[in-house]
Backbone as JSON, one array per atom type, in Angstrom:
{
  "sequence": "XXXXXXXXXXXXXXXXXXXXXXXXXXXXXXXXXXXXXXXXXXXXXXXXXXXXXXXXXXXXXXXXXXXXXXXXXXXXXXXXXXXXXXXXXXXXXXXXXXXXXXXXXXXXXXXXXXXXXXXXXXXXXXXXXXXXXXXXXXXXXXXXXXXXXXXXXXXXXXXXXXXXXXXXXXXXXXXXXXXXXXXXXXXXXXXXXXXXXX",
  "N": [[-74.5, -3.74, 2.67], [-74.03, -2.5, -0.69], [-75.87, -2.03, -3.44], [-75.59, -2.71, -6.29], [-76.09, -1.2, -9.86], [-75.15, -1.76, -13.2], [-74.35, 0.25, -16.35], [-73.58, -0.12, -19.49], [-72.39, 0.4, -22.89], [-70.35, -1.24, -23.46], [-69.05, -3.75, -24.06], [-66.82, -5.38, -23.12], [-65.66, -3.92, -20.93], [-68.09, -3.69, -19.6], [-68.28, -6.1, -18.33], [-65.53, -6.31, -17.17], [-66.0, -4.09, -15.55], [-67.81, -5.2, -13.82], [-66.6, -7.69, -12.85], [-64.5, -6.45, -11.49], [-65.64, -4.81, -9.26], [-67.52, -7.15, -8.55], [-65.49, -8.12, -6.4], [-65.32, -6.37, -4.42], [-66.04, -6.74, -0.75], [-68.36, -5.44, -0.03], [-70.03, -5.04, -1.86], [-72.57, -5.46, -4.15], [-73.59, -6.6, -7.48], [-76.52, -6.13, -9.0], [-77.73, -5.8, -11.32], [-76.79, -5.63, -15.07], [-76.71, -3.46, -17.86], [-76.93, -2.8, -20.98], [-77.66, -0.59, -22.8], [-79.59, 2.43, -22.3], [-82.09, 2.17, -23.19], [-82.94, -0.47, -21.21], [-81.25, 0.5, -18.66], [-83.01, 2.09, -17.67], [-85.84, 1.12, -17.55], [-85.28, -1.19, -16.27], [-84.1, 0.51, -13.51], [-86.55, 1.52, -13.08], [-88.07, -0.8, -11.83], [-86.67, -1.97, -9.65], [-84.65, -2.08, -6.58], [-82.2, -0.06, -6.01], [-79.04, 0.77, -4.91], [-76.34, 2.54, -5.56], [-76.08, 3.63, -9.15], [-73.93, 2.98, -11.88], [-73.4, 4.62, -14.46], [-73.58, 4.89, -18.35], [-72.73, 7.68, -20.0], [-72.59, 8.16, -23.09], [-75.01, 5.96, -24.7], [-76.68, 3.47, -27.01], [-80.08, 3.84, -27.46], [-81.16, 5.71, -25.07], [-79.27, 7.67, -23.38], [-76.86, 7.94, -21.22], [-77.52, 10.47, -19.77], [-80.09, 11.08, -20.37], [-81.42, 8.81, -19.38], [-80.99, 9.54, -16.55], [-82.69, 12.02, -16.05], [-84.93, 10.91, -16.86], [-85.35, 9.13, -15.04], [-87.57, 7.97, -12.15], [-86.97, 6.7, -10.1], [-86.21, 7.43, -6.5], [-84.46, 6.44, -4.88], [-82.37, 5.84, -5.84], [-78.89, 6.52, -6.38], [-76.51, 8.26, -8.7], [-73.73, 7.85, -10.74], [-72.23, 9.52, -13.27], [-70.36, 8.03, -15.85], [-67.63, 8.41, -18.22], [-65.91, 8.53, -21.61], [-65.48, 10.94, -22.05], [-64.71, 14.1, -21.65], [-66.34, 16.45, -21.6], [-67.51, 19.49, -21.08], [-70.36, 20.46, -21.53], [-72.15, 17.95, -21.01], [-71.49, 17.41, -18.33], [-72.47, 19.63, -16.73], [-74.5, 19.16, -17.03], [-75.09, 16.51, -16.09], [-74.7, 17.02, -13.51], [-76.57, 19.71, -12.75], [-79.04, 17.85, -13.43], [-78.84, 16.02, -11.1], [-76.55, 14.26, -10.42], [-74.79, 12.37, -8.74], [-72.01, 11.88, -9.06], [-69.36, 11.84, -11.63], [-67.12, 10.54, -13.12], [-63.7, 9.6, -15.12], [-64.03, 6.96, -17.43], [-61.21, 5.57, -17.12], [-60.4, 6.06, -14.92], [-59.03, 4.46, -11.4], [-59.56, 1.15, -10.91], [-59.69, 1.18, -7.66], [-60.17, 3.76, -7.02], [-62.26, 4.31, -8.26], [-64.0, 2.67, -7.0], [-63.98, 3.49, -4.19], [-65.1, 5.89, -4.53], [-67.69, 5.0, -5.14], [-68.67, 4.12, -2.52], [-68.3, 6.76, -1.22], [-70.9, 8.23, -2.63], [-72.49, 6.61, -2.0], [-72.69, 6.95, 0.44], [-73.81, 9.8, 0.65], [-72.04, 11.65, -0.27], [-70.38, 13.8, -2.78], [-68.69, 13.17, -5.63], [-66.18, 14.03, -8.16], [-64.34, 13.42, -11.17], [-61.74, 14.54, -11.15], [-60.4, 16.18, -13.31], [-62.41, 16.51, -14.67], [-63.37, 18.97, -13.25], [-61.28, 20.78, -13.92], [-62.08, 21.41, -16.89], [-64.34, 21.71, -16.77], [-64.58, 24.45, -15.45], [-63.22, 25.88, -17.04], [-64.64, 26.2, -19.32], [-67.5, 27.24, -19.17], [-70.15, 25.84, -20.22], [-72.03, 28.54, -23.12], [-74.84, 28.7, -23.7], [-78.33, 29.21, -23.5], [-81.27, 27.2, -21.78], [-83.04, 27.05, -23.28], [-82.24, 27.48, -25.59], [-80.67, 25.66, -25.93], [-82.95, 23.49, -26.38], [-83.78, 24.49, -28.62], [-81.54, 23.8, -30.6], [-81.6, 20.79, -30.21], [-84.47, 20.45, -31.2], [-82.93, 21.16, -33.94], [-81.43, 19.07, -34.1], [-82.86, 16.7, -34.57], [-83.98, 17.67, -37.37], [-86.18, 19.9, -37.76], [-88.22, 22.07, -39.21], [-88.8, 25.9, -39.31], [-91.0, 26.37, -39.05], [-92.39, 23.85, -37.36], [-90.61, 23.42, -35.35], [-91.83, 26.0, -33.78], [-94.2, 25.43, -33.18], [-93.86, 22.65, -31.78], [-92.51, 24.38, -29.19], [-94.4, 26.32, -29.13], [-94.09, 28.72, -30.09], [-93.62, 31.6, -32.4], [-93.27, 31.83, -35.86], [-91.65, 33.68, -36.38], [-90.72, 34.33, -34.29], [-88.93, 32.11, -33.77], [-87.37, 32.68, -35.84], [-85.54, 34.69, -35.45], [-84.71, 34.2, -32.55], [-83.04, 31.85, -33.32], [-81.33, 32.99, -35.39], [-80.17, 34.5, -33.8], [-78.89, 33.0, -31.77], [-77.36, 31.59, -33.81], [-75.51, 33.46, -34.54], [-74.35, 34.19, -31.42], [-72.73, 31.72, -30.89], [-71.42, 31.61, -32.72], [-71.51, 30.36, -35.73], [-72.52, 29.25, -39.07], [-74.39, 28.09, -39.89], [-77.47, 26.02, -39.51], [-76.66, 23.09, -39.77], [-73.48, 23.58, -39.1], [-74.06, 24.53, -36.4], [-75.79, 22.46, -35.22], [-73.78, 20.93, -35.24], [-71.19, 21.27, -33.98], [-72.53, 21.84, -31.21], [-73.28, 18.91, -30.78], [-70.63, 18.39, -30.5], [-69.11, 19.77, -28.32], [-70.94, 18.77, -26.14], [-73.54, 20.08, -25.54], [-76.18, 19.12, -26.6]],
  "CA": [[-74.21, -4.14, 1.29], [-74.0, -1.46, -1.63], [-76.78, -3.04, -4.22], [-74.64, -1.44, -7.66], [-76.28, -1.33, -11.14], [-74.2, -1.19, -14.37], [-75.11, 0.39, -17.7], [-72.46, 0.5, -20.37], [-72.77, -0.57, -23.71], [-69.32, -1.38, -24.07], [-68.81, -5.49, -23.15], [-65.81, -5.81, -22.28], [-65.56, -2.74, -20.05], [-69.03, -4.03, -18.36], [-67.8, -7.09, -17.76], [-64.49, -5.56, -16.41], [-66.5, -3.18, -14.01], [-68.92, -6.26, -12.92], [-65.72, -8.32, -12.13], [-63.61, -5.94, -10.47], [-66.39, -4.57, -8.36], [-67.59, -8.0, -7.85], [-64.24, -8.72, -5.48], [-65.28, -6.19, -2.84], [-66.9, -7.38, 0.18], [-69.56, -4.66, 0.56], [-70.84, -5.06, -3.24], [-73.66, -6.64, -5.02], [-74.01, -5.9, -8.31], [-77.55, -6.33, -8.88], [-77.62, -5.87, -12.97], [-76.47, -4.87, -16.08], [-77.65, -3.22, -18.72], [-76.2, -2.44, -22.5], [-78.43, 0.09, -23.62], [-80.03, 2.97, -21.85], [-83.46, 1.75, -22.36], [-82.5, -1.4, -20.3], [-81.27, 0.52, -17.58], [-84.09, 2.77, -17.44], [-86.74, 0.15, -17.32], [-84.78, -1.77, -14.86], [-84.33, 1.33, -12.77], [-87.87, 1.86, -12.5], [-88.57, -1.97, -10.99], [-86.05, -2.48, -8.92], [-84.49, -1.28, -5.56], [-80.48, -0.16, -6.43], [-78.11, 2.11, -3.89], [-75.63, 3.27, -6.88], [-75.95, 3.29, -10.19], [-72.83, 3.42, -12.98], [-74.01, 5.34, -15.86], [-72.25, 5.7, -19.13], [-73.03, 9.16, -20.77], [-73.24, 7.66, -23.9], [-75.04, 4.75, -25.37], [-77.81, 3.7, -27.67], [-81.74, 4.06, -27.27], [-81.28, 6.46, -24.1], [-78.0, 8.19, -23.35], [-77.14, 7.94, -20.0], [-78.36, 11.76, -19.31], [-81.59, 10.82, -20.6], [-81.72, 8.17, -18.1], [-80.93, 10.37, -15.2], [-83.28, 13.09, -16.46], [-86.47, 10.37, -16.56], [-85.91, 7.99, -13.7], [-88.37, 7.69, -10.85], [-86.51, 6.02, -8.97], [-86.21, 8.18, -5.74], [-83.69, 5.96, -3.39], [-80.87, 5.32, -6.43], [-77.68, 7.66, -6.46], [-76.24, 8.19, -10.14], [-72.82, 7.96, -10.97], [-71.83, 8.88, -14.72], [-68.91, 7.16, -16.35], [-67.59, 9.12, -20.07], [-64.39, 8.84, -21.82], [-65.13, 12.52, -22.67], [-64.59, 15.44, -20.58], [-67.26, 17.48, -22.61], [-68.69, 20.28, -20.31], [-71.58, 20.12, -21.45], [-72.74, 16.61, -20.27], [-70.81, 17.37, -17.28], [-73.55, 20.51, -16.17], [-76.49, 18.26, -17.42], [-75.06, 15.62, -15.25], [-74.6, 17.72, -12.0], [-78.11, 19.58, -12.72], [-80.38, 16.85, -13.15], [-78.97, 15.08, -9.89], [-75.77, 13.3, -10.5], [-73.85, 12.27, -7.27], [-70.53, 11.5, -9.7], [-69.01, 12.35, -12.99], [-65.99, 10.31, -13.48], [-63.99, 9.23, -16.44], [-63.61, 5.37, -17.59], [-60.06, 5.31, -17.42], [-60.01, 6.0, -13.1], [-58.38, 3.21, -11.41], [-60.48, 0.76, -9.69], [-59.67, 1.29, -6.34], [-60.75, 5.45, -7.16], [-64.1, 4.22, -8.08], [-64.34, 1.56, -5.26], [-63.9, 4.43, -2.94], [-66.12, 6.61, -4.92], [-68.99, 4.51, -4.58], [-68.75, 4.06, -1.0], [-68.78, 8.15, -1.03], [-71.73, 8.3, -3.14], [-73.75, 6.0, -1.38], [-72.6, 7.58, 2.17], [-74.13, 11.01, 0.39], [-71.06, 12.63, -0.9], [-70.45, 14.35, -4.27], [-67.46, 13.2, -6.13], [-66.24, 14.42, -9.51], [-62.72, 13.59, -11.73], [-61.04, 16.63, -10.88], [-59.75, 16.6, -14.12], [-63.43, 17.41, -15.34], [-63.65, 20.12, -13.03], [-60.65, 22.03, -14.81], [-62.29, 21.66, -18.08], [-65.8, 22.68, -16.49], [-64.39, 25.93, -14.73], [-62.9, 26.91, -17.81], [-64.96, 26.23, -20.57], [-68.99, 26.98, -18.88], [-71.59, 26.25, -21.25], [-72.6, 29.81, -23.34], [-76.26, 28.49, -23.91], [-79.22, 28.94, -22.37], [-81.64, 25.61, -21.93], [-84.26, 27.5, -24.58], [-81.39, 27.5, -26.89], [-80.14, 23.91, -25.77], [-83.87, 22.74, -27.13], [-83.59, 24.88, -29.98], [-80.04, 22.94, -31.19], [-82.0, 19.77, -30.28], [-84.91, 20.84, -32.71], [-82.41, 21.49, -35.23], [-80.8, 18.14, -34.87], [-84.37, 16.53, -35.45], [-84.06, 17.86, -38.77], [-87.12, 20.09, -37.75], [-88.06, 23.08, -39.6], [-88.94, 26.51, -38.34], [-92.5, 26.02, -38.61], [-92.52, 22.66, -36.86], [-89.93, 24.22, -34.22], [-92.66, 26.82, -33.32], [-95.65, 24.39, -32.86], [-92.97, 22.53, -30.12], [-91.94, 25.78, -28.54], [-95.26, 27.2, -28.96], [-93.88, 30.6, -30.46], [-94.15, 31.87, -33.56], [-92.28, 31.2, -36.77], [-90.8, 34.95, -36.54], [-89.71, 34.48, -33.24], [-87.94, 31.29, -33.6], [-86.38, 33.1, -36.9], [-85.04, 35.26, -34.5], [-83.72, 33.21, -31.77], [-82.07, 30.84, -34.4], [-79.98, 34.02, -35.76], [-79.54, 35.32, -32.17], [-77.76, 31.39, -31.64], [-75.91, 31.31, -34.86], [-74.63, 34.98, -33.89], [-73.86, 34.14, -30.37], [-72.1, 30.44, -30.89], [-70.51, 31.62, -34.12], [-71.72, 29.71, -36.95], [-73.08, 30.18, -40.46], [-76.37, 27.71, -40.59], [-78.12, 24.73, -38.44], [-75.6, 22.01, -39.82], [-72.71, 23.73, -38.12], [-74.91, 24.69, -35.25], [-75.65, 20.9, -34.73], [-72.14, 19.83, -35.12], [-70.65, 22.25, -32.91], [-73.23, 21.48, -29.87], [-72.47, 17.78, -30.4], [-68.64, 18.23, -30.2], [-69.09, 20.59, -26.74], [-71.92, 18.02, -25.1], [-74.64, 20.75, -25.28], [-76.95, 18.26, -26.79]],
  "C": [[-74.73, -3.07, 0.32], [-74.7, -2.29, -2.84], [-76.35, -1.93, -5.8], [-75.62, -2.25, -8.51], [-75.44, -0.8, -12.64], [-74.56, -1.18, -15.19], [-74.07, 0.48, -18.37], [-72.43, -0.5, -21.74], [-71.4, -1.09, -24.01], [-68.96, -2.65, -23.63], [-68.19, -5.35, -23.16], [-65.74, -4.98, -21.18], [-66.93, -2.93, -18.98], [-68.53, -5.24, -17.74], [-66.44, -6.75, -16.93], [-65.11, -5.16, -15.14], [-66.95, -4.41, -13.02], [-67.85, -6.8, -12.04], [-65.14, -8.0, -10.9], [-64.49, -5.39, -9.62], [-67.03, -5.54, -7.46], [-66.79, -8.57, -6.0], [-64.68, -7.58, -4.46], [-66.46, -6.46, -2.15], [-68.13, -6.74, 0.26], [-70.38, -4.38, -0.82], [-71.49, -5.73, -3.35], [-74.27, -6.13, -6.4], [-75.45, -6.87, -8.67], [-78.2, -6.32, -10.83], [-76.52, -5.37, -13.37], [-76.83, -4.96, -17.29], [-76.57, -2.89, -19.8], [-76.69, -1.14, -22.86], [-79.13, 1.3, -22.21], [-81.43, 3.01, -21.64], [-83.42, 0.69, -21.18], [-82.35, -1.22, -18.83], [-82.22, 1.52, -17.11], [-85.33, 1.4, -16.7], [-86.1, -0.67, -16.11], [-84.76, -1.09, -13.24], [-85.68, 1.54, -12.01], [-89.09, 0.52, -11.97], [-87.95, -2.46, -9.97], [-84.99, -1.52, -8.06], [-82.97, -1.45, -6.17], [-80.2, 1.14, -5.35], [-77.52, 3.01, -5.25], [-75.42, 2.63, -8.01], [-75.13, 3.71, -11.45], [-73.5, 3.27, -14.39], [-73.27, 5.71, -16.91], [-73.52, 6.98, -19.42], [-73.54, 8.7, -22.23], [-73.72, 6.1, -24.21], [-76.05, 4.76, -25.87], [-79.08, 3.85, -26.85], [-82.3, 5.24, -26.38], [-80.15, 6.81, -23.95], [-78.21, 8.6, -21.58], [-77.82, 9.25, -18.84], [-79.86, 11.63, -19.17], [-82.15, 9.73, -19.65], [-81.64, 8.86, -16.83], [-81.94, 10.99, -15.46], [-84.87, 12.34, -16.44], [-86.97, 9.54, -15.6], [-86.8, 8.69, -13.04], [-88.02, 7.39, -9.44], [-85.72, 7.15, -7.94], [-84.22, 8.21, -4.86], [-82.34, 5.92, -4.14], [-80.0, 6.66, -6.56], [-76.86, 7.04, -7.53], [-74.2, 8.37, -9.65], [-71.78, 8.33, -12.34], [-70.54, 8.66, -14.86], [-68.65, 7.49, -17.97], [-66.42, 8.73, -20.47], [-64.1, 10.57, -22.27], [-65.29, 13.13, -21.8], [-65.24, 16.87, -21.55], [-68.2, 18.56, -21.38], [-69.91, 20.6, -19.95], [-72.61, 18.88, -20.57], [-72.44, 17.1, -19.04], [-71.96, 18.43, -16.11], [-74.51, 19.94, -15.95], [-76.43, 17.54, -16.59], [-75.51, 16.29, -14.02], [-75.92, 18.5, -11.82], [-79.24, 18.81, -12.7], [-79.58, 15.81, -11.9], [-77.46, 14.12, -9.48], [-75.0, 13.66, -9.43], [-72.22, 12.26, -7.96], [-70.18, 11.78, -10.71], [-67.2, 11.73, -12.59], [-65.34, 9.77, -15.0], [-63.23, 7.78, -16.31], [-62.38, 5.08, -17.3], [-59.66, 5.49, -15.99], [-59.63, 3.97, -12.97], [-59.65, 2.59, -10.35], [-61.25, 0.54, -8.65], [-60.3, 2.74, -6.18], [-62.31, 4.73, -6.74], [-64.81, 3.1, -7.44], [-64.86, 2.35, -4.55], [-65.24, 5.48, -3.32], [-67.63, 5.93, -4.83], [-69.49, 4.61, -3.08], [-69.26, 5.98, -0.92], [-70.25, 8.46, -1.58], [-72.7, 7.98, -2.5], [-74.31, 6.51, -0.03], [-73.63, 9.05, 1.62], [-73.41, 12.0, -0.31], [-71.38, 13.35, -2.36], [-68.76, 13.61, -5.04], [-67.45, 12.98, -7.81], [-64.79, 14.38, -9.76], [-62.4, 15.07, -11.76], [-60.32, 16.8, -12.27], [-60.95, 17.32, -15.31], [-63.66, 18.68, -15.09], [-62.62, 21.26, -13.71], [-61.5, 22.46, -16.14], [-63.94, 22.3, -17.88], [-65.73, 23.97, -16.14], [-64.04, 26.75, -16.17], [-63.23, 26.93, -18.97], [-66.87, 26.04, -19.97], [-69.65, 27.01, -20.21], [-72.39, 27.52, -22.1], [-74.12, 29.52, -23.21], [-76.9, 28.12, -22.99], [-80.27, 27.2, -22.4], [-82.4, 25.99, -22.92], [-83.11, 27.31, -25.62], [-80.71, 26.36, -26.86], [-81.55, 23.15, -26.79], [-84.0, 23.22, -28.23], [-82.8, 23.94, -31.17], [-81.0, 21.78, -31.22], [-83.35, 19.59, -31.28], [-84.43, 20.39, -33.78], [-81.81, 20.08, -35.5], [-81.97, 16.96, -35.22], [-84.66, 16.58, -36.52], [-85.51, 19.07, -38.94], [-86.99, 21.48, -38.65], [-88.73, 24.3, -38.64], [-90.29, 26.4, -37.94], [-92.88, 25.02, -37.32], [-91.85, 22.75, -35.23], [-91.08, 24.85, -33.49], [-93.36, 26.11, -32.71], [-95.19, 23.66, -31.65], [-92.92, 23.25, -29.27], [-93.04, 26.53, -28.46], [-95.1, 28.6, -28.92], [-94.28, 30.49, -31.61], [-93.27, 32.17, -34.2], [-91.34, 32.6, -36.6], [-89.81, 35.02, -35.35], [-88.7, 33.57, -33.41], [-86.71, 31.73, -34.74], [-85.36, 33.62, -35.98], [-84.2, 35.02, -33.4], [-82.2, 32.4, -32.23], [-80.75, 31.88, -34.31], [-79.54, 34.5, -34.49], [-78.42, 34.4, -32.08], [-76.95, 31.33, -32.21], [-74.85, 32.76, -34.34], [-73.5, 34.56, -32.94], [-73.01, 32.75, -30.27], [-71.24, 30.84, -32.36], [-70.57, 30.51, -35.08], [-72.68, 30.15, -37.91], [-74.64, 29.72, -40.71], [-76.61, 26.41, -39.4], [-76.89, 23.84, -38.96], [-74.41, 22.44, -39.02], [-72.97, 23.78, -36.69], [-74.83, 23.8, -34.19], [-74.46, 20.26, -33.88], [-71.09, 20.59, -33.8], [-71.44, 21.96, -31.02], [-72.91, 20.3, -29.81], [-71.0, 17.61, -29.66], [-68.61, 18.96, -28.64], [-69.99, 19.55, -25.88], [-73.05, 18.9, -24.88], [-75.53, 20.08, -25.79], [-76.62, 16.55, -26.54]]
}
């Protein structure tokens, strides 16, 4: 028996998954969560095989749940309607067995569980076009930089995080805006949002 956990803040679409996953024989869904704190905290009390992760949702974003569990024995699965590259690296670096998108048919991510749980890797091949041909330019120092900036932090305050010094991070910044092509931190921001680099 495959002991599934579901995070998605989207009710109807959890209730959907619960249902239709319910009906096969070798399932047990074991929760579900709304929120990414929810399935965090849950994660880290209780024994789960695979767990369906959205990408986004409030308090924790399903990255941020992958990225702090504990939990050793559970195999991740995320679930996006976006095919954002970004997430898609973050996923597959911090651990993720899956990367599919909401809109697979049932029976896909029936099967995909079963692979997951057996050990496999499986990923919407329609992410992998958009991952091959659009990699990530930024490094992770310049991923926490962006995330800084959407903080609202200044450079001072940046530094003291980063433990450099206000000249360097001047420096970096303009290196970033240079190298991503934009004019100031508000585009900066908005631009890493829209790609999934933050």
């Amino acid at each position: 028996m495959i002991r599934i956990y579901i995070a998605e803040d989207q009710g109807l679409l959890a209730g959907a998954l619960e249902t239709l996953l319910s009906l096969e024989e070798d399932f047990q869904i074991v929760g579900v969560g709304k929120n990414g704190a929810q399935a965090y905290s849950f994660l880290e009390n209780h024994s789960v095989d695979v767990v369906l992760l959205d990408v986004e949702m409030p308090e924790l974003t399903g990255l941020d749940v992958l990225e702090k569990t504990t939990n050793q024995h559970a195999k991740f699965i995320m679930l996006t309607t976006f095919s954002k590259p970004g997430y898609f690296r973050r996923a597959v670096e911090q651990g993720a067995s899956g990367y599919l998108l909401k809109d697979s048919s049932s029976d896909f991510l029936a099967e995909s569980i079963r692979k997951v749980d057996a050990g496999e890797k499986v990923y919407a091949p329609e992410l992998m076009t958009v991952f091959f041909s659009d990699l990530v330019p930024i490094s992770e120092r310049e991923r926490l930089l962006l995330k800084c900036l959407e903080s609202g932090m200044e450079n001072k305050e940046i530094a003291q995080e980063l433990h450099l010094s206000k000249g360097t991070i001047r420096n970096y910044l303009s290196d970033l805006f240079h190298k991503i092509e934009v004019k100031n931190r508000t585009e900066a921001v908005s631009l890493a949002k829209t790609n999934g680099w933050i």
